Short mmCIF file of C-alpha atoms in Angstrom, two decimals:
data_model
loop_
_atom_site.label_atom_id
_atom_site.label_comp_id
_atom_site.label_asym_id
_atom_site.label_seq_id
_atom_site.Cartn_x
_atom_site.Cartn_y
_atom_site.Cartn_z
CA UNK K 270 0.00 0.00 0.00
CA UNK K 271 2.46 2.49 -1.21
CA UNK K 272 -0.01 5.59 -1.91
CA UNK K 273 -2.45 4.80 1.27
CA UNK K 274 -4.64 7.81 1.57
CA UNK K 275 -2.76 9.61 -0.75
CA UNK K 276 -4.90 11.70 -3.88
CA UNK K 277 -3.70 11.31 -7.56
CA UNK K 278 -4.99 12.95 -10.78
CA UNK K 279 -4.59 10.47 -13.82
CA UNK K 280 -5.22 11.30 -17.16
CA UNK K 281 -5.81 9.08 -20.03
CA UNK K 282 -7.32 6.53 -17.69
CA UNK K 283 -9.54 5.09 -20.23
CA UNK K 284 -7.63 2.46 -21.69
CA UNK K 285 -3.70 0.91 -21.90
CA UNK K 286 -1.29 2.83 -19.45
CA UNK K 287 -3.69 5.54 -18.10
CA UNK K 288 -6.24 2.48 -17.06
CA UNK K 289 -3.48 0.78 -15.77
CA UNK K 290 -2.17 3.12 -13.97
CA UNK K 291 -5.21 3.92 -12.05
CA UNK K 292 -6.00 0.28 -11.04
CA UNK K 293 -2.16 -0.22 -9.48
CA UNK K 294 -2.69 3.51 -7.68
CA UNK K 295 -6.53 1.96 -6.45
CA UNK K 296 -4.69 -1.68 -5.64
CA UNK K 297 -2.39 0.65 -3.46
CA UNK K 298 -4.68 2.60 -1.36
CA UNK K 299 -4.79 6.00 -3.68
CA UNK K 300 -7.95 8.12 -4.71
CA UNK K 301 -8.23 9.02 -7.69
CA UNK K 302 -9.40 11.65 -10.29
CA UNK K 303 -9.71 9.38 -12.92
CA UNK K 304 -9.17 11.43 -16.28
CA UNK K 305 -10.91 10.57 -19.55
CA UNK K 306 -12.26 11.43 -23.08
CA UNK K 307 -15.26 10.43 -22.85
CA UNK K 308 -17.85 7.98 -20.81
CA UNK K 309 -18.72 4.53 -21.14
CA UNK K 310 -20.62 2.39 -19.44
CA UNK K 311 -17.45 -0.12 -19.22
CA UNK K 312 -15.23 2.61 -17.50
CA UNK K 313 -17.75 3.89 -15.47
CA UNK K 314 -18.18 0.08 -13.89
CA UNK K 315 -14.59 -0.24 -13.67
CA UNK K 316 -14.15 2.32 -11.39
CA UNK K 317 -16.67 2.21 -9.28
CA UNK K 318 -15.83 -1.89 -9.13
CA UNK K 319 -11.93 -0.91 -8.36
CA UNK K 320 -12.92 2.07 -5.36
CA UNK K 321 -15.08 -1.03 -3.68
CA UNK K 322 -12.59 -3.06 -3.87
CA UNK K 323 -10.31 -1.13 -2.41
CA UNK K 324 -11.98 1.09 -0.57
CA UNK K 325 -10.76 4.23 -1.92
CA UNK K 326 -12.76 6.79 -3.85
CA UNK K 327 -12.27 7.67 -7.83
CA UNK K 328 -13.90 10.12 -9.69
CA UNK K 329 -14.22 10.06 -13.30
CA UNK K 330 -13.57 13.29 -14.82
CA UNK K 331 -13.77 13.66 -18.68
CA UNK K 332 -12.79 16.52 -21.06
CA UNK K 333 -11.06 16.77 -24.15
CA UNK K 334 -7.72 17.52 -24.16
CA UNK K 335 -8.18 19.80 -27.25
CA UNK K 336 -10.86 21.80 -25.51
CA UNK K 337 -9.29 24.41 -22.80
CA UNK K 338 -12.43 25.40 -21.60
CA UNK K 339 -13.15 21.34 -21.00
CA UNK K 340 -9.94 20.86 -19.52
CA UNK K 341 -10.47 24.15 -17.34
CA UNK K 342 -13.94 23.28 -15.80
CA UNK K 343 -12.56 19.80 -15.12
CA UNK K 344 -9.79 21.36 -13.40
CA UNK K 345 -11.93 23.53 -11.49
CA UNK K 346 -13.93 20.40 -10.38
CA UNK K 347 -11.33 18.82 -8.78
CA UNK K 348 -10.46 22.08 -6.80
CA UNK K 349 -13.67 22.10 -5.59
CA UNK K 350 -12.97 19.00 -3.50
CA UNK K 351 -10.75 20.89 -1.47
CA UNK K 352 -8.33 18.11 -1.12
CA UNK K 353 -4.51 17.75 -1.04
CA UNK K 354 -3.29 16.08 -4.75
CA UNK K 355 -0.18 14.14 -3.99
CA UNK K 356 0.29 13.28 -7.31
CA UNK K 357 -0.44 14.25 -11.06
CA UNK K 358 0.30 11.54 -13.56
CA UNK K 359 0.12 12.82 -17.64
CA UNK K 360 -0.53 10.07 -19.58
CA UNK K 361 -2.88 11.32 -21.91
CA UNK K 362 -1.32 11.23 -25.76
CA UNK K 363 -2.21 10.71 -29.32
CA UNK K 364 -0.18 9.67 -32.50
CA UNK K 365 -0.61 10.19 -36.38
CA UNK K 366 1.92 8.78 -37.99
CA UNK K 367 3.23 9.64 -40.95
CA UNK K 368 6.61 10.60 -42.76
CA UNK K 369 7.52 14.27 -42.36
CA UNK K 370 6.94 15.73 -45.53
CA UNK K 371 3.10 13.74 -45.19
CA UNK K 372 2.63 15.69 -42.02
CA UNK K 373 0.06 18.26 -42.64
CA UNK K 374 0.94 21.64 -39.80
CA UNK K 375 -2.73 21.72 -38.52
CA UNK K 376 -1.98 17.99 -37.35
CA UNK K 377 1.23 18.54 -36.22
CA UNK K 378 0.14 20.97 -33.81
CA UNK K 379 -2.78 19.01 -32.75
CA UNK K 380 -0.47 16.22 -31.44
CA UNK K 381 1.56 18.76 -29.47
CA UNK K 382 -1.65 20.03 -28.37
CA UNK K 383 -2.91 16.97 -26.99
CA UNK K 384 0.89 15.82 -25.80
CA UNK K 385 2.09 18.61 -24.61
CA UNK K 386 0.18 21.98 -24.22
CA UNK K 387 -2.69 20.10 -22.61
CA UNK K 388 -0.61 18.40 -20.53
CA UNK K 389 1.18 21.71 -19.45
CA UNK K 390 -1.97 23.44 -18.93
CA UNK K 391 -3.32 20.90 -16.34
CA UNK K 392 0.39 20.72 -14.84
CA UNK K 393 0.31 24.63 -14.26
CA UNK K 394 -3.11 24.01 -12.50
CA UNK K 395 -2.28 21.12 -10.48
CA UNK K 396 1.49 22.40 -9.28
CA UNK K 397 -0.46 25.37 -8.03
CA UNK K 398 -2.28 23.33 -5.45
CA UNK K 399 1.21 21.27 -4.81
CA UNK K 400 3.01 24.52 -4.63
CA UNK K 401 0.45 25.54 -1.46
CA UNK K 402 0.72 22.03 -0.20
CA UNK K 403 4.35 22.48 -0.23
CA UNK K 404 4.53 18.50 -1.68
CA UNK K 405 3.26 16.66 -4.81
CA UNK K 406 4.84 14.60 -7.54
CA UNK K 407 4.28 14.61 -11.21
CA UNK K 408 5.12 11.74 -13.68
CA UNK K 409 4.93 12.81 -17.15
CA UNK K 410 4.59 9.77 -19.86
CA UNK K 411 7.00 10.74 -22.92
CA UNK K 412 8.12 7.85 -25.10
CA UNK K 413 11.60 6.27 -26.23
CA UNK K 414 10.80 8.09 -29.29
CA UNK K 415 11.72 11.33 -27.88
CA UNK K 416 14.73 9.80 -26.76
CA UNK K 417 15.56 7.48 -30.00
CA UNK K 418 13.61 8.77 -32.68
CA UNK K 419 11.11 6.83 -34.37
CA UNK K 420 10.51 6.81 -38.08
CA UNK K 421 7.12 7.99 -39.31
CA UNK K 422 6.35 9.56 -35.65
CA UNK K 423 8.13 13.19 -35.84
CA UNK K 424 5.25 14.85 -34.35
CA UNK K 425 4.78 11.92 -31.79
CA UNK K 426 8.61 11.87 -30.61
CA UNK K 427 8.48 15.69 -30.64
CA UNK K 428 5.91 16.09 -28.77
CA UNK K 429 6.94 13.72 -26.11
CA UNK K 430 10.81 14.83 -26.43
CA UNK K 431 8.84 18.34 -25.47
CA UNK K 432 7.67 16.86 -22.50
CA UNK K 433 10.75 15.70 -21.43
CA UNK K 434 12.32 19.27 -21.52
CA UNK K 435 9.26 20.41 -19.56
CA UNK K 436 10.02 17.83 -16.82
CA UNK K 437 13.95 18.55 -16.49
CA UNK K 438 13.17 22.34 -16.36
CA UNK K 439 10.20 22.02 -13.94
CA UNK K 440 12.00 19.77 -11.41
CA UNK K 441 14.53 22.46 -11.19
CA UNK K 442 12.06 24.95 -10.68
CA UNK K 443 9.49 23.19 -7.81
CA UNK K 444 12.00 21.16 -6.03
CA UNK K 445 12.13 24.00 -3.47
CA UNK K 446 8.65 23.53 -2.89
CA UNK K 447 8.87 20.38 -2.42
CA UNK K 448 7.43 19.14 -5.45
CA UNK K 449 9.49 16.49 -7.61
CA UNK K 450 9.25 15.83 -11.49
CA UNK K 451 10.00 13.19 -13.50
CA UNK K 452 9.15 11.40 -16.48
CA UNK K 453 8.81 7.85 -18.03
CA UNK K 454 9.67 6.86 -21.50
CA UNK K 455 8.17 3.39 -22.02
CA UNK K 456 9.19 1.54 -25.49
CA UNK K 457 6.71 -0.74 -26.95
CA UNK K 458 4.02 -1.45 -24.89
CA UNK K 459 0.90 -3.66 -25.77
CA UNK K 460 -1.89 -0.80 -25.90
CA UNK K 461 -4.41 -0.17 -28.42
CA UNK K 462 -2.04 2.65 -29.73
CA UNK K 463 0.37 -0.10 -30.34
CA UNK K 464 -2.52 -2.42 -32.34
CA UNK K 465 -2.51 -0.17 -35.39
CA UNK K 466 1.43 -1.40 -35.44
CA UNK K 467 1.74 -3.71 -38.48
CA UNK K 468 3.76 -7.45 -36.96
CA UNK K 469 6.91 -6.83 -38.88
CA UNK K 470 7.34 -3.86 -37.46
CA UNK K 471 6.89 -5.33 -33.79
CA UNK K 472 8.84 -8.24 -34.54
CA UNK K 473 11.75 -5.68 -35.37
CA UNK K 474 11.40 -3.87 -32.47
CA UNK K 475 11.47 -7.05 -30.13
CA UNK K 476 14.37 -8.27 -31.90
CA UNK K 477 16.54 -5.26 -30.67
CA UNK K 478 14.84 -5.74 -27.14
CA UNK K 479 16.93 -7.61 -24.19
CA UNK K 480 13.76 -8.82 -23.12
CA UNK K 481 12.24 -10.08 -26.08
CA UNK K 482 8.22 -9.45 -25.82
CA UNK K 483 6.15 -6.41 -25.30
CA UNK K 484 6.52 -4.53 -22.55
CA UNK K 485 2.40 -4.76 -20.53
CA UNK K 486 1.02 -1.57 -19.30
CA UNK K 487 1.05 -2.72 -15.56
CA UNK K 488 4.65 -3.25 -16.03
CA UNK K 489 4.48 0.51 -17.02
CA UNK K 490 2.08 1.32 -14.10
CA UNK K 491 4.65 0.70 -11.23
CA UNK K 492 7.21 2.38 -12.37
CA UNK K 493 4.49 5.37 -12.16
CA UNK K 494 3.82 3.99 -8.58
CA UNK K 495 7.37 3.95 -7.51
CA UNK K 496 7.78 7.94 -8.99
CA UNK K 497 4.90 8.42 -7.28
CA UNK K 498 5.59 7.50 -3.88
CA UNK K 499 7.67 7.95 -1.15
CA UNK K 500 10.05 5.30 -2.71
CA UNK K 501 11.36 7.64 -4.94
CA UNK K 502 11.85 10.77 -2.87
CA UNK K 503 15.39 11.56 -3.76
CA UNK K 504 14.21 11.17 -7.24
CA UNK K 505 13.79 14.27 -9.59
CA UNK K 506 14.10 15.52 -13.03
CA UNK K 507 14.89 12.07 -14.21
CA UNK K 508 13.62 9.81 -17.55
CA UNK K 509 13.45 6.27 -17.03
CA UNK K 510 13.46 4.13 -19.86
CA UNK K 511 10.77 0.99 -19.42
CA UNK K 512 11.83 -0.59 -22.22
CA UNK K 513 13.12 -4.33 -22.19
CA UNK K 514 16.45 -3.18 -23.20
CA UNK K 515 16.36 -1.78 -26.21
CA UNK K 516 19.56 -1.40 -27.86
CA UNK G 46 -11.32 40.34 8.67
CA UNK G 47 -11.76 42.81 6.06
CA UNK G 48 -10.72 42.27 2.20
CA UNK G 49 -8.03 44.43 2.84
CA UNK G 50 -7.21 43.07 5.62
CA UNK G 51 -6.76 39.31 4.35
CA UNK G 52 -5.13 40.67 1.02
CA UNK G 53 -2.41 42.30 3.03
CA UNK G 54 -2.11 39.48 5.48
CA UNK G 55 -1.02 37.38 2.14
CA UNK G 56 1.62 39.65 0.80
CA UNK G 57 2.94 40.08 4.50
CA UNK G 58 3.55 36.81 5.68
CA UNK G 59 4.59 35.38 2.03
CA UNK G 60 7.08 38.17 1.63
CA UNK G 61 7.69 38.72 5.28
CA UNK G 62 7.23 42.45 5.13
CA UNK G 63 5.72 45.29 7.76
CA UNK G 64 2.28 46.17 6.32
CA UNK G 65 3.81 49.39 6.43
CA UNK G 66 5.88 48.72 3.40
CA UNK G 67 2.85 47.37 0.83
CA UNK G 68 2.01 50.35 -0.60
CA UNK G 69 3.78 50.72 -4.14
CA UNK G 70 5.25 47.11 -3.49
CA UNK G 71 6.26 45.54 -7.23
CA UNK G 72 7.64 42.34 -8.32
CA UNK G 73 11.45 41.63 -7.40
CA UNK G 74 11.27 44.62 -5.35
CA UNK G 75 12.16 42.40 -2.08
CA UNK G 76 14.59 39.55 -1.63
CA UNK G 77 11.55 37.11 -1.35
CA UNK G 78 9.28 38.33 -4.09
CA UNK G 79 10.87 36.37 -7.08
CA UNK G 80 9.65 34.09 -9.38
CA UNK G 81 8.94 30.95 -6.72
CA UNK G 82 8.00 33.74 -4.31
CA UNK G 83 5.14 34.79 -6.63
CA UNK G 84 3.90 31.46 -7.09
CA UNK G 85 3.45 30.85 -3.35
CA UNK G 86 1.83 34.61 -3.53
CA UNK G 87 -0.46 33.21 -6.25
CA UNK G 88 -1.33 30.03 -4.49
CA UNK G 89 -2.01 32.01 -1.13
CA UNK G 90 -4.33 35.20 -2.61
CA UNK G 91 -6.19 31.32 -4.52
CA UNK G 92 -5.99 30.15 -1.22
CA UNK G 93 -7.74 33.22 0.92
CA UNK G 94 -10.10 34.42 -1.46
CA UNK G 95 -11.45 30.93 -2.90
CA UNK G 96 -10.67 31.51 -6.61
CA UNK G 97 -8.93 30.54 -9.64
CA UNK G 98 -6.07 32.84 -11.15
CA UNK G 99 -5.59 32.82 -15.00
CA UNK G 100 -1.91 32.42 -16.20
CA UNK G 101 -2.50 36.27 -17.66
CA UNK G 102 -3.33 37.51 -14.22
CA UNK G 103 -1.22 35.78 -12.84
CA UNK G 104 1.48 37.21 -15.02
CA UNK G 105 0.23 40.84 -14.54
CA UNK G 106 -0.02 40.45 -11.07
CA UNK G 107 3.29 42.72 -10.86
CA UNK G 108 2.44 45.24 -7.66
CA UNK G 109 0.73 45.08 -4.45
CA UNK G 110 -1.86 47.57 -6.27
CA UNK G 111 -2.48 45.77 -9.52
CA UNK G 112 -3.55 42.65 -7.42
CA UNK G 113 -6.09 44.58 -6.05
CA UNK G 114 -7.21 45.67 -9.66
CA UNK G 115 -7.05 41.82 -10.72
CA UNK G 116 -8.81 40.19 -8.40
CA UNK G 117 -11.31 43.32 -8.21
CA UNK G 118 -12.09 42.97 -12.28
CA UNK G 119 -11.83 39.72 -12.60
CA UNK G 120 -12.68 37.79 -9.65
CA UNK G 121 -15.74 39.73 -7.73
CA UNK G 122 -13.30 40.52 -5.08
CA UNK G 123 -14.22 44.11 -3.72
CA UNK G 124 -12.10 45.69 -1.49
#
C-alpha cells in the first residue's frame, strides 16, 4: 500500500497505461481523479468496481484535451474537493503517424496540443495546489521516441521529447517547494495505440529488445507507482526508460 | 477580517514584510518576491479568497496595487 490515503490525478485513464495506472494507484490505497475522453458504461463500472474493492474513492472526470475550456472546468472540479493532490500523472497522448513531408501543420500541432500543451496546462493548474501544499509529484509519460527517434512519428517523438524538456526544467524549478518531477519513456508497450502497429514492425522492435516481448502496461504502471511515492523521494528531473532493453 | 485586511495578510507573511511597506510594493522589489515567491503569492491570494487565477493575471499580477485591480475585475473581489 504504497499511496495509502494519498490523492492522484490520472489522465488518459480510459484504456492501456492511463487504465493501468489507475487500477495499481486503487490496488495501493490511492484516490483518484480518474481522467478521460469520454464515458462509457465499461469505465464507469470499472471504477466504481476498483474504489469497492479497495476502498478508496475515484472520480471520473472527462474533457477533451483539445478543448481548454473542458480541460479548465474539469480542473476547477477537482479544486472544488478541497483536497490535497499528492500526485499528477500525464498520460494522456495521441499519434498520427506519418513521414515528415506527409505531415500536414494543422496535425502537427494538434499532437503537441494533446501531448504537450494540454498536458502543461493541467500541470500549471495542479502544481499550483502542490506549490500551497508544499509537496506533490508529477510523472509525465514521454516515449523512447523522444529519446531514439522513431521513423514515421516526428510529431509523436516531438511532442513527447517536449515533454521531457518540460520535466527537467520544472524539477529544477518546484524542487524548493517540495514538489518532484520526472518522467517515463516506455518503449513498446501492448496498448491499443500499439494495435494499429503492423507485426513486422513489432517483430523488429522485439528483436533489438533484451527482453524479447512487449513490454504490458502494468509493467508501465509501477514504475508510475514507484515515482509516485515515497520510494522515490530523492528522485527528480529524471527519464526512465521501461523498455526491455532496447539497444 | 476585512478584504483588505486578508489581502495584506497574504503579501505580509509570504514576503515577510511590515504592512507598512505594501504600498507601491512591485515584483522583485524584495529579496523574497521572485519568481517561486510569486507562485506561493499566487497560491495564497487562490488560497484566501477561494478563486482561480488565469496564467494572464497571474502574469500581470506585478504590484501590491495591480492585485487589487485583478482580483477586483476579474474575480468579484471588492475591497
Amino acid at each position: 500500500m504504497l499511496l495509502k490515503g494519498k490523492n492522484a490525478v490520472i489522465t488518459g485513464c480510459l484504456q492501456g497505461i492511463g487504465k493501468a495506472t489507475l487500477e495499481t494507484f486503487s490496488n495501493n490505497g490511492s484516490n483518484v481523479w480518474a481522467c478521460a475522453l469520454a464515458p462509457t458504461d465499461e469505465f464507469e463500472t470499472f471504477c466504481q468496481q476498483l474504489a469497492i474493492k479497495n476502498n478508496v474513492w475515484i472520480k471520473p472526470i472527462y474533457f477533451d484535451l483539445l478543448d481548454q475550456e473542458q480541460i479548465k472546468a474539469a480542473l476547477k472540479q477537482i479544486a472544488s474537493d478541497k483536497m490535497p493532490i499528492h500526485a499528477l500523472v500525464n498520460i494522456a497522448g495521441m499519434t498520427k503517424d506519418a513521414i515528415f513531408h506527409m505531415i500536414p501543420m494543422y496535425q502537427m500541432k494538434m499532437i503537441f496540443e494533446v501531448n504537450f500543451f494540454s498536458q502543461m496546462y493541467i500541470t500549471q493548474f495542479v502544481t499550483k495546489i502542490m506549490i500551497r501544499q508544499k509537496f506533490g509529484s508529477v510523472i509525465n509519460i514521454s516515449s523512447i521516441s523522444a529519446l531514439d527517434g522513431s521513423y514515421g512519428q516526428l510529431s509523436y517523438s516531438a511532442s513527447k521529447a517536449a515533454l521531457i524538456g518540460a520535466t527537467r526544467t520544472l524539477s529544477a524549478e518546484l524542487a524548493e517547494k517540495g514538489i518532484r518531477v520526472n518522467a517515463l519513456a516506455p518503449g513498446v508497450i501492448a496498448t491499443d495505440m500499439n494495435k494499429i502497429v503492423p507485426e513486422n514492425i513489432i517483430s523488429e522492435h522485439i528483436k533489438k529488445m533484451s527482453i524479447k516481448r512487449l513490454g504490458r502496461p502494468d509493467e508501465v504502471s509501477k514504475a508510475i507507482l514507484f515515482l509516485a511515492s515515497d520510494l522515490s523521494a530523492y528522485v527528480t528531473g529524471q527519464v526512465i526508460r521501461i523498455d526491455g532493453g532496447i539497444k | 477580517m476585512t478584504t483588505t485586511e486578508k489581502y495584506n495578510l497574504v503579501f505580509c507573511e509570504t514576503f515577510e514584510i511590515e504592512e507598512s511597506k505594501l504600498a507601491g510594493l512591485k515584483y522583485q522589489s524584495v529579496l523574497l518576491w521572485d519568481s517561486i515567491g510569486h507562485m506561493s503569492l499566487i497560491a495564497s491570494l487562490e488560497d484566501s479568497f477561494d478563486i482561480m487565477m488565469e496564467t494572464d493575471d497571474i502574469i500581470d499580477l506585478s504590484s501590491y496595487e495591480k492585485g487589487k485591480e485583478i482580483l477586483t475585475k476579474n474575480y468579484e473581489v471588492e475591497f
